[in-house]
mmCIF file of C-alpha atoms in Angstrom:
data_model
loop_
_atom_site.group_PDB
_atom_site.id
_atom_site.type_symbol
_atom_site.label_atom_id
_atom_site.label_comp_id
_atom_site.label_asym_id
_atom_site.label_seq_id
_atom_site.Cartn_x
_atom_site.Cartn_y
_atom_site.Cartn_z
ATOM 1 C CA MET A 141 0.000 0.000 0.000
ATOM 2 C CA GLY A 142 1.177 3.554 -0.699
ATOM 3 C CA GLN A 143 1.294 6.501 1.617
ATOM 4 C CA ILE A 144 -1.624 6.820 4.009
ATOM 5 C CA LYS A 145 -2.878 10.259 4.960
ATOM 6 C CA THR A 146 -4.661 10.197 8.318
ATOM 7 C CA ARG A 147 -7.450 12.398 9.663
ATOM 8 C CA CYS A 148 -7.964 12.911 13.386
ATOM 9 C CA SER A 149 -11.301 14.128 14.723
ATOM 10 C CA ALA A 150 -9.467 15.917 17.527
ATOM 11 C CA ALA A 151 -7.681 19.243 17.053
ATOM 12 C CA ALA A 152 -10.134 20.467 14.426
ATOM 13 C CA GLY A 153 -9.535 17.519 12.110
ATOM 14 C CA LEU A 154 -5.840 18.069 11.485
ATOM 15 C CA PHE A 155 -4.203 15.718 8.966
ATOM 16 C CA LEU A 156 -1.362 13.438 9.942
ATOM 17 C CA ILE A 157 0.684 11.960 7.130
ATOM 18 C CA LEU A 158 2.285 8.581 7.500
ATOM 19 C CA LEU A 159 5.130 8.547 5.003
ATOM 20 C CA THR A 160 6.183 5.313 3.343
ATOM 21 C CA VAL A 161 9.968 5.310 2.739
ATOM 22 C CA ILE A 162 10.619 4.221 -0.820
ATOM 23 C CA ALA A 163 14.551 3.871 -1.047
ATOM 24 C CA GLY A 164 14.817 7.599 -1.490
ATOM 25 C CA PHE A 165 13.068 7.743 -4.828
ATOM 26 C CA SER A 166 10.165 10.089 -5.638
ATOM 27 C CA SER A 167 9.122 12.378 -8.447
ATOM 28 C CA CYS A 168 7.003 15.519 -8.452
ATOM 29 C CA LYS A 169 7.702 16.792 -11.943
ATOM 30 C CA SER A 170 4.022 17.260 -12.718
ATOM 31 C CA ASN A 171 2.650 20.767 -12.415
ATOM 32 C CA GLN A 172 -0.639 19.331 -11.138
ATOM 33 C CA LYS A 173 -1.235 20.148 -7.491
ATOM 34 C CA ASP A 174 -2.132 17.657 -4.787
ATOM 35 C CA ILE A 175 -5.741 17.699 -3.638
ATOM 36 C CA ILE A 176 -6.005 18.455 0.077
ATOM 37 C CA PRO A 177 -9.436 17.305 1.310
ATOM 38 C CA SER A 178 -11.380 19.654 3.571
ATOM 39 C CA ALA A 179 -11.216 19.172 7.332
ATOM 40 C CA GLU A 180 -14.984 18.723 7.176
ATOM 41 C CA TYR A 181 -14.352 15.093 6.199
ATOM 42 C CA ALA A 182 -12.508 14.356 9.475
ATOM 43 C CA PRO A 183 -15.521 12.831 11.290
ATOM 44 C CA TYR A 184 -16.018 10.351 8.416
ATOM 45 C CA VAL A 185 -12.625 9.557 6.838
ATOM 46 C CA ASN A 186 -9.791 8.459 9.073
ATOM 47 C CA ALA A 187 -7.164 7.664 6.401
ATOM 48 C CA TYR A 188 -6.660 7.553 2.654
ATOM 49 C CA THR A 189 -3.955 6.708 0.134
ATOM 50 C CA GLY A 190 -2.052 9.766 -1.039
ATOM 51 C CA GLY A 191 1.338 11.313 -1.722
ATOM 52 C CA VAL A 192 3.850 9.275 -3.755
ATOM 53 C CA ILE A 193 3.006 5.588 -4.099
ATOM 54 C CA SER A 194 4.572 2.508 -5.679
ATOM 55 C CA GLN A 195 3.460 1.226 -9.068
ATOM 56 C CA ASN A 196 2.284 -1.897 -7.253
ATOM 57 C CA SER A 197 0.312 -0.104 -4.555
ATOM 58 C CA THR A 198 -3.387 -0.380 -3.858
ATOM 59 C CA ILE A 199 -5.646 2.585 -3.033
ATOM 60 C CA ARG A 200 -7.441 2.534 0.318
ATOM 61 C CA ILE A 201 -10.008 4.556 2.198
ATOM 62 C CA GLU A 202 -10.370 3.995 5.947
ATOM 63 C CA LEU A 203 -13.637 5.192 7.442
ATOM 64 C CA THR A 204 -13.909 6.370 11.030
ATOM 65 C CA GLN A 205 -16.921 4.131 11.663
ATOM 66 C CA ASP A 206 -17.292 0.389 11.077
ATOM 67 C CA GLN A 207 -19.871 -0.770 8.592
ATOM 68 C CA PRO A 208 -22.490 -3.057 10.163
ATOM 69 C CA MET A 209 -21.933 -5.840 7.626
ATOM 70 C CA VAL A 210 -19.372 -6.332 4.850
ATOM 71 C CA ASP A 211 -18.412 -9.331 2.710
ATOM 72 C CA LEU A 212 -14.646 -9.457 3.197
ATOM 73 C CA ASN A 213 -12.393 -10.124 0.205
ATOM 74 C CA GLN A 214 -15.307 -10.336 -2.216
ATOM 75 C CA GLU A 215 -15.321 -7.965 -5.187
ATOM 76 C CA LEU A 216 -17.886 -5.166 -4.959
ATOM 77 C CA LYS A 217 -20.268 -5.050 -7.897
ATOM 78 C CA ASP A 218 -20.611 -1.274 -7.692
ATOM 79 C CA ASN A 219 -17.189 0.372 -7.554
ATOM 80 C CA PRO A 220 -17.279 3.453 -5.285
ATOM 81 C CA PHE A 221 -13.974 4.733 -6.728
ATOM 82 C CA SER A 222 -13.373 6.723 -9.895
ATOM 83 C CA PHE A 223 -10.057 8.083 -11.178
ATOM 84 C CA SER A 224 -8.684 10.572 -13.651
ATOM 85 C CA PRO A 225 -6.878 9.309 -15.712
ATOM 86 C CA SER A 226 -9.139 6.251 -15.522
ATOM 87 C CA LEU A 227 -7.936 3.068 -13.856
ATOM 88 C CA LYS A 228 -9.180 -0.483 -14.279
ATOM 89 C CA GLY A 229 -9.299 -2.674 -11.218
ATOM 90 C CA LYS A 230 -11.385 -4.304 -8.518
ATOM 91 C CA THR A 231 -12.647 -3.139 -5.122
ATOM 92 C CA TYR A 232 -12.798 -5.142 -1.894
ATOM 93 C CA TRP A 233 -13.578 -4.684 1.793
ATOM 94 C CA VAL A 234 -10.459 -5.629 3.767
ATOM 95 C CA SER A 235 -12.018 -4.833 7.152
ATOM 96 C CA ASN A 236 -15.278 -3.409 8.490
ATOM 97 C CA ASN A 237 -14.043 0.131 7.958
ATOM 98 C CA THR A 238 -11.419 -0.157 5.187
ATOM 99 C CA ILE A 239 -12.166 -0.464 1.491
ATOM 100 C CA GLU A 240 -9.436 -1.111 -1.088
ATOM 101 C CA PHE A 241 -9.172 -0.587 -4.841
ATOM 102 C CA VAL A 242 -6.701 -2.979 -6.520
ATOM 103 C CA PRO A 243 -5.557 -1.673 -9.931
ATOM 104 C CA GLU A 244 -4.937 -4.142 -12.738
ATOM 105 C CA GLU A 245 -1.296 -5.086 -13.167
ATOM 106 C CA GLY A 246 0.527 -2.301 -15.000
ATOM 107 C CA ALA A 247 -2.432 0.086 -14.794
ATOM 108 C CA LEU A 248 -0.589 2.624 -12.630
ATOM 109 C CA LYS A 249 1.887 4.469 -14.859
ATOM 110 C CA PRO A 250 5.261 5.555 -13.430
ATOM 111 C CA GLY A 251 5.435 9.309 -12.915
ATOM 112 C CA ALA A 252 1.689 9.804 -13.478
ATOM 113 C CA PHE A 253 -0.548 12.015 -11.315
ATOM 114 C CA TYR A 254 -4.018 10.702 -10.461
ATOM 115 C CA GLU A 255 -7.092 12.372 -9.022
ATOM 116 C CA GLY A 256 -9.435 10.046 -7.176
ATOM 117 C CA THR A 257 -13.043 10.291 -6.045
ATOM 118 C CA PHE A 258 -14.586 8.056 -3.411
ATOM 119 C CA HIS A 259 -18.382 8.061 -3.122
ATOM 120 C CA LEU A 260 -18.522 8.542 0.627
ATOM 121 C CA GLY A 261 -22.251 9.105 0.631
ATOM 122 C CA ASP A 262 -22.817 5.461 -0.327
ATOM 123 C CA PHE A 263 -21.584 4.360 3.101
ATOM 124 C CA VAL A 264 -22.260 7.134 5.649
ATOM 125 C CA ASP A 265 -24.872 9.848 6.071
ATOM 126 C CA VAL A 266 -23.229 13.155 5.182
ATOM 127 C CA ASP A 267 -24.208 16.554 3.852
ATOM 128 C CA LYS A 268 -24.678 16.626 0.107
ATOM 129 C CA LYS A 269 -21.479 18.611 -0.401
ATOM 130 C CA LEU A 270 -19.484 15.841 1.348
ATOM 131 C CA GLU A 271 -20.917 12.910 -0.586
ATOM 132 C CA GLU A 272 -17.820 12.743 -2.790
ATOM 133 C CA PHE A 273 -14.381 12.533 -1.163
ATOM 134 C CA ASN A 274 -11.703 13.823 -3.555
ATOM 135 C CA PHE A 275 -8.002 13.052 -3.143
ATOM 136 C CA SER A 276 -4.881 12.634 -5.258
ATOM 137 C CA PHE A 277 -1.636 10.675 -5.479
ATOM 138 C CA ARG A 278 1.396 10.311 -7.729
ATOM 139 C CA VAL A 279 3.122 7.141 -8.893
ATOM 140 C CA GLN A 280 6.858 7.192 -8.390
ATOM 141 C CA GLU A 281 9.007 7.146 -11.492
ATOM 142 C CA LYS A 282 11.162 4.076 -12.029
ATOM 143 C CA ASN A 283 14.755 4.684 -11.070
ATOM 144 C CA PHE A 284 17.829 3.010 -9.604
ATOM 145 C CA SER A 285 21.004 3.824 -7.716
ATOM 146 C CA LEU A 286 24.330 2.055 -7.328
ATOM 147 C CA ALA A 287 26.299 1.520 -4.113
ATOM 148 C CA MET A 288 29.856 0.183 -4.515
ATOM 149 C CA GLU A 289 32.198 -1.477 -2.033
ATOM 150 C CA PRO A 290 36.014 -1.167 -2.124
ATOM 151 C CA LEU A 291 37.946 -3.682 -4.229
ATOM 152 C CA ASP A 292 38.701 -7.067 -2.721
ATOM 153 C CA ILE A 293 42.185 -8.552 -3.241
ATOM 154 C CA THR A 294 42.895 -11.736 -1.319
ATOM 155 C CA ALA A 295 46.091 -13.413 -0.153
ATOM 156 C CA THR A 296 45.133 -16.619 -2.015
ATOM 157 C CA ALA A 297 44.768 -14.794 -5.376
ATOM 158 C CA PRO A 298 46.756 -11.530 -5.168
ATOM 159 C CA ASP A 299 46.875 -11.092 -8.971
ATOM 160 C CA TYR A 300 43.088 -10.827 -9.187
ATOM 161 C CA ALA A 301 40.512 -8.431 -7.818
ATOM 162 C CA SER A 302 36.787 -8.659 -7.238
ATOM 163 C CA VAL A 303 34.129 -5.957 -7.116
ATOM 164 C CA LYS A 304 30.960 -6.033 -5.044
ATOM 165 C CA GLY A 305 28.037 -3.660 -4.912
ATOM 166 C CA GLU A 306 24.304 -3.238 -4.586
ATOM 167 C CA ILE A 307 21.700 -1.910 -7.029
ATOM 168 C CA ARG A 308 18.670 -0.256 -5.430
ATOM 169 C CA PHE A 309 15.502 0.173 -7.461
ATOM 170 C CA SER A 310 12.543 2.456 -6.814
ATOM 171 C CA ASP A 311 10.131 -0.457 -7.315
ATOM 172 C CA LYS A 312 10.294 -4.224 -7.263
ATOM 173 C CA ILE A 313 12.067 -5.928 -10.143
ATOM 174 C CA ASP A 314 12.955 -9.543 -10.941
ATOM 175 C CA ASN A 315 16.407 -11.107 -11.177
ATOM 176 C CA ALA A 316 16.204 -11.677 -14.941
ATOM 177 C CA GLN A 317 15.718 -7.951 -15.574
ATOM 178 C CA VAL A 318 18.647 -7.050 -13.312
ATOM 179 C CA GLU A 319 20.902 -9.374 -15.314
ATOM 180 C CA LYS A 320 20.008 -7.474 -18.501
ATOM 181 C CA ILE A 321 20.613 -4.083 -16.884
ATOM 182 C CA LEU A 322 24.132 -4.735 -15.565
ATOM 183 C CA SER A 323 27.357 -5.303 -17.546
ATOM 184 C CA ALA A 324 31.101 -4.782 -17.019
ATOM 185 C CA SER A 325 34.090 -4.373 -19.342
ATOM 186 C CA GLY A 326 37.707 -3.225 -19.285
ATOM 187 C CA ASN A 327 41.307 -3.892 -20.361
ATOM 188 C CA GLY A 328 40.224 -5.370 -23.686
ATOM 189 C CA THR A 329 37.613 -7.665 -22.138
ATOM 190 C CA SER A 330 34.166 -6.747 -23.395
ATOM 191 C CA SER A 331 32.237 -8.688 -20.787
ATOM 192 C CA TYR A 332 32.873 -10.109 -17.324
ATOM 193 C CA ASN A 333 30.834 -12.736 -15.542
ATOM 194 C CA ILE A 334 28.566 -11.093 -12.983
ATOM 195 C CA SER A 335 26.871 -12.958 -10.155
ATOM 196 C CA ILE A 336 23.584 -11.381 -9.036
ATOM 197 C CA GLU A 337 21.728 -12.313 -5.859
ATOM 198 C CA GLY A 338 18.517 -11.138 -4.240
ATOM 199 C CA THR A 339 18.516 -9.654 -0.757
ATOM 200 C CA GLY A 340 15.024 -10.621 0.361
ATOM 201 C CA ASN A 341 13.939 -7.114 -0.600
ATOM 202 C CA PRO A 342 12.548 -7.158 -4.189
ATOM 203 C CA THR A 343 13.932 -3.656 -4.800
ATOM 204 C CA ARG A 344 17.565 -4.478 -3.873
ATOM 205 C CA TYR A 345 20.082 -6.820 -5.492
ATOM 206 C CA THR A 346 23.736 -7.458 -4.731
ATOM 207 C CA PHE A 347 26.288 -8.309 -7.410
ATOM 208 C CA ASN A 348 29.815 -9.662 -7.514
ATOM 209 C CA ILE A 349 32.341 -9.482 -10.356
ATOM 210 C CA GLY A 350 35.083 -11.976 -9.537
ATOM 211 C CA ARG A 351 38.460 -12.927 -10.985
ATOM 212 C CA ILE A 352 39.235 -9.530 -12.501
ATOM 213 C CA PRO A 353 42.893 -9.832 -13.606
ATOM 214 C CA ARG A 354 45.407 -7.215 -12.510
ATOM 215 C CA ALA A 355 47.605 -6.099 -15.421
ATOM 216 C CA GLU A 356 51.092 -4.566 -15.704
ATOM 217 C CA LYS A 357 49.506 -1.120 -15.515
ATOM 218 C CA ASP A 358 46.422 0.335 -13.864
ATOM 219 C CA TYR A 359 43.241 0.188 -15.935
ATOM 220 C CA GLU A 360 39.620 1.128 -15.437
ATOM 221 C CA LEU A 361 36.815 -1.377 -15.119
ATOM 222 C CA GLU A 362 33.565 0.102 -16.430
ATOM 223 C CA ILE A 363 30.361 -1.019 -14.754
ATOM 224 C CA LYS A 364 27.408 -0.059 -16.930
ATOM 225 C CA LEU A 365 23.733 0.051 -16.056
ATOM 226 C CA ASP A 366 21.088 0.454 -18.755
ATOM 227 C CA GLY A 367 17.544 0.489 -17.388
ATOM 228 C CA LYS A 368 15.837 -0.022 -20.752
ATOM 229 C CA ALA A 369 15.210 -3.734 -20.102
ATOM 230 C CA ALA A 370 13.164 -2.803 -17.030
ATOM 231 C CA GLY A 371 11.408 0.185 -18.576
ATOM 232 C CA ILE A 372 13.683 2.673 -16.792
ATOM 233 C CA ASP A 373 14.794 5.641 -18.870
ATOM 234 C CA ARG A 374 18.259 5.942 -17.371
ATOM 235 C CA LYS A 375 21.848 4.883 -18.027
ATOM 236 C CA MET A 376 24.932 5.217 -15.840
ATOM 237 C CA VAL A 377 28.592 4.196 -15.848
ATOM 238 C CA GLU A 378 30.732 3.636 -12.763
ATOM 239 C CA LYS A 379 34.524 3.403 -13.252
ATOM 240 C CA ILE A 380 36.697 1.395 -10.851
ATOM 241 C CA THR A 381 40.511 1.499 -10.975
ATOM 242 C CA ILE A 382 42.080 -1.970 -11.033
ATOM 243 C CA PRO A 383 45.607 -1.500 -9.628
ATOM 244 C CA ALA A 384 48.639 -2.895 -11.419
ATOM 245 C CA LYS A 385 50.039 -6.100 -9.980
ATOM 246 C CA ASN A 386 53.358 -6.164 -8.078
ATOM 247 C CA ILE A 387 52.802 -2.568 -6.919
ATOM 248 C CA PHE A 388 51.892 -2.027 -3.264
ATOM 249 C CA ARG A 389 50.116 1.240 -2.532
ATOM 250 C CA PHE A 390 47.346 2.885 -0.548
ATOM 251 C CA MET A 391 43.989 2.883 -2.369
ATOM 252 C CA SER A 392 41.284 4.443 -0.183
ATOM 253 C CA ALA A 393 39.950 4.996 3.319
ATOM 254 C CA LEU A 394 36.362 5.393 4.475
ATOM 255 C CA ARG A 395 34.352 5.657 7.678
ATOM 256 C CA ILE A 396 32.466 2.509 8.695
ATOM 257 C CA GLU A 397 29.871 1.674 11.321
ATOM 258 C CA GLN A 398 29.703 -2.103 10.815
ATOM 259 C CA PRO A 399 30.792 -4.428 12.307
ATOM 260 C CA GLU A 400 32.059 -1.649 14.609
ATOM 261 C CA ASN A 401 32.666 2.092 14.473
ATOM 262 C CA GLY A 402 35.935 2.926 12.737
ATOM 263 C CA ILE A 403 37.843 3.509 9.506
ATOM 264 C CA GLN A 404 38.503 0.940 6.777
ATOM 265 C CA ILE A 405 41.748 1.320 4.805
ATOM 266 C CA SER A 406 42.187 -0.406 1.440
ATOM 267 C CA PHE A 407 45.528 -1.263 -0.182
ATOM 268 C CA SER A 408 46.466 -2.713 -3.576
ATOM 269 C CA ASP A 409 47.864 -5.906 -2.011
ATOM 270 C CA PRO A 410 47.013 -8.079 0.978
ATOM 271 C CA VAL A 411 48.613 -6.561 4.087
ATOM 272 C CA SER A 412 50.965 -8.547 6.319
ATOM 273 C CA ASP A 413 49.028 -9.864 9.297
ATOM 274 C CA THR A 414 52.177 -10.476 11.372
ATOM 275 C CA GLN A 415 53.465 -6.897 11.630
ATOM 276 C CA ASP A 416 52.630 -4.610 14.536
ATOM 277 C CA LEU A 417 50.687 -1.698 13.052
ATOM 278 C CA LYS A 418 51.116 0.531 16.111
ATOM 279 C CA GLY A 419 53.152 3.517 14.978
ATOM 280 C CA LEU A 420 52.582 2.636 11.325
ATOM 281 C CA ILE A 421 48.922 3.641 11.298
ATOM 282 C CA GLU A 422 47.687 6.193 13.816
ATOM 283 C CA ILE A 423 44.893 8.626 14.635
ATOM 284 C CA PRO A 424 46.403 11.419 16.802
ATOM 285 C CA GLU A 425 43.027 12.629 18.116
ATOM 286 C CA LEU A 426 42.283 9.248 19.730
ATOM 287 C CA SER A 427 43.941 7.672 22.741
ATOM 288 C CA SER A 428 43.014 4.084 21.903
ATOM 289 C CA TYR A 429 42.019 2.024 18.872
ATOM 290 C CA THR A 430 42.458 -1.528 17.617
ATOM 291 C CA PHE A 431 43.468 -3.030 14.279
ATOM 292 C CA GLN A 432 42.012 -5.853 12.219
ATOM 293 C CA VAL A 433 43.772 -7.048 9.045
ATOM 294 C CA ILE A 434 41.647 -8.859 6.434
ATOM 295 C CA ASN A 435 43.523 -9.419 3.168
ATOM 296 C CA ASP A 436 43.918 -5.990 1.524
ATOM 297 C CA LYS A 437 41.908 -4.179 4.230
ATOM 298 C CA VAL A 438 42.938 -2.769 7.593
ATOM 299 C CA ASN A 439 40.035 -1.900 9.886
ATOM 300 C CA VAL A 440 40.781 0.594 12.640
ATOM 301 C CA TYR A 441 38.125 0.364 15.358
ATOM 302 C CA PHE A 442 37.486 2.951 18.068
ATOM 303 C CA GLU A 443 34.744 4.241 20.327
ATOM 304 C CA PRO A 444 32.562 7.051 18.898
ATOM 305 C CA ASN A 445 33.697 10.450 20.143
ATOM 306 C CA ARG A 446 32.782 14.111 19.810
ATOM 307 C CA ALA A 447 35.950 15.306 18.046
ATOM 308 C CA ASN A 448 35.178 17.642 15.130
ATOM 309 C CA LYS A 449 37.624 15.816 12.880
ATOM 310 C CA LEU A 450 39.905 12.808 12.794
ATOM 311 C CA THR A 451 43.271 12.521 11.036
ATOM 312 C CA LEU A 452 44.356 9.130 9.716
ATOM 313 C CA ARG A 453 48.125 8.818 9.230
ATOM 314 C CA ILE A 454 49.558 5.914 7.271
ATOM 315 C CA TYR A 455 53.353 5.623 7.253
ATOM 316 C CA GLU A 456 55.649 4.178 4.597
ATOM 317 C CA GLY A 457 56.653 1.222 6.794
ATOM 318 C CA VAL A 458 53.383 -0.685 6.301
ATOM 319 C CA LYS A 459 54.174 -4.000 4.547
ATOM 320 C CA ASN A 460 52.292 -6.342 2.270
ATOM 321 C CA MET A 461 52.245 -10.143 2.621
ATOM 322 C CA GLU A 462 55.559 -10.412 0.740
ATOM 323 C CA GLY A 463 57.275 -7.907 3.021
ATOM 324 C CA LYS A 464 57.259 -5.055 0.503
ATOM 325 C CA ARG A 465 57.011 -1.628 2.132
ATOM 326 C CA LEU A 466 54.419 0.962 1.188
ATOM 327 C CA GLY A 467 57.174 3.492 0.478
ATOM 328 C CA THR A 468 55.048 6.640 0.840
ATOM 329 C CA SER A 469 53.140 8.211 3.714
ATOM 330 C CA HIS A 470 49.557 9.455 3.617
ATOM 331 C CA SER A 471 47.482 11.737 5.815
ATOM 332 C CA ILE A 472 43.690 11.729 5.457
ATOM 333 C CA SER A 473 41.334 14.038 7.334
ATOM 334 C CA PHE A 474 37.794 12.954 8.223
ATOM 335 C CA SER A 475 35.065 15.226 9.498
ATOM 336 C CA GLN A 476 32.943 13.612 12.162
ATOM 337 C CA PRO A 477 29.439 12.589 11.059
ATOM 338 C CA SER A 478 26.671 14.657 12.603
ATOM 339 C CA LEU A 479 25.132 13.108 15.685
ATOM 340 C CA LYS A 480 21.492 12.115 15.373
ATOM 341 C CA PRO A 481 19.064 14.440 17.173
ATOM 342 C CA GLN A 482 18.609 13.523 20.798
ATOM 343 C CA VAL A 483 15.703 14.299 23.093
ATOM 344 C CA GLU A 484 16.048 14.583 26.844
ATOM 345 C CA LEU A 485 12.912 14.509 28.971
ATOM 346 C CA ARG A 486 13.318 16.457 32.213
ATOM 347 C CA THR A 487 10.357 14.742 33.829
ATOM 348 C CA GLU A 488 9.370 11.257 34.897
ATOM 349 C CA ALA A 489 6.058 11.587 33.097
ATOM 350 C CA ALA A 490 5.348 9.719 29.854
ATOM 351 C CA ILE A 491 4.064 10.980 26.495
ATOM 352 C CA LEU A 492 1.290 8.774 25.127
ATOM 353 C CA PRO A 493 -0.545 8.914 21.766
ATOM 354 C CA ASP A 494 -4.284 9.382 21.513
ATOM 355 C CA SER A 495 -5.510 5.771 21.504
ATOM 356 C CA LYS A 496 -8.497 6.714 19.354
ATOM 357 C CA ASN A 497 -6.316 7.496 16.375
ATOM 358 C CA LEU A 498 -3.598 4.844 16.409
ATOM 359 C CA ILE A 499 -2.743 3.630 12.904
#
């Protein structure tokens, strides 16, 4: 179900909006304005579908009062909904006070704006001017985003690299379509084998490109996404540098929160797990931190603190598995992420919602 806009009879029928989080994707390109129903409907309509909804959403109206008798999950012969542009579908009672319109598959068009009318007067006694309840909603446009992880280079196969990432879609999509969207090429190879797996969330898929050979020189691996196969009007290219083999160097560093708070450092070769990294990698602003070496990664873990910035210093003495020194030093400055808003209650009392309007 899409977003549900809620009406409360208290406080002069103010609207509460329960927002459905859709992976960060929404579109309001249309110049058509949302319909805001009058507060006069508050005693009769408790909630309705509105805002930006998924292409696979249903449209619901929740009445404030239960109907004395409804035939649950049986299609209504007389549809109390009408839409502009028109929509084909079926209507059902899902509870004694909630009625749902189920559009036919593919009926809701991505990016489209719809105006809806619900014939309220068919179910409750209202003034003539309130017999029709008008509302509106938009269907999110299809889109995707790409989240990449640092390269993986293992001690068992140091001459190869692998790339992992996640593709996030604005709406559900099947594995076969994802396979057609994603491709990779580079260093004279037009296509690499890509393993794609679902995450349990039909809008998110992980991928892995393994056994990417390291060459005598650096080269760029191009990861291409073309949404045409899934009806998405978008293309993008992400370029990843594959480091030359037999060259040990610093690649990147980023803040992490999992499995613990810290900084993850990536190198072009697996790092020696027998050397003592104290004095070779340091963060001057912190008094204590621990190291974890996993192949080409060094994780530096520490307790969260309130310092405005952190400085990561990597010295030339860091060695790879073969004992080769880094040879150059690096200094990276990190600004501290903003703390989430905190609320402090200076009383032992509790704040409770109005039980009459719990959704």
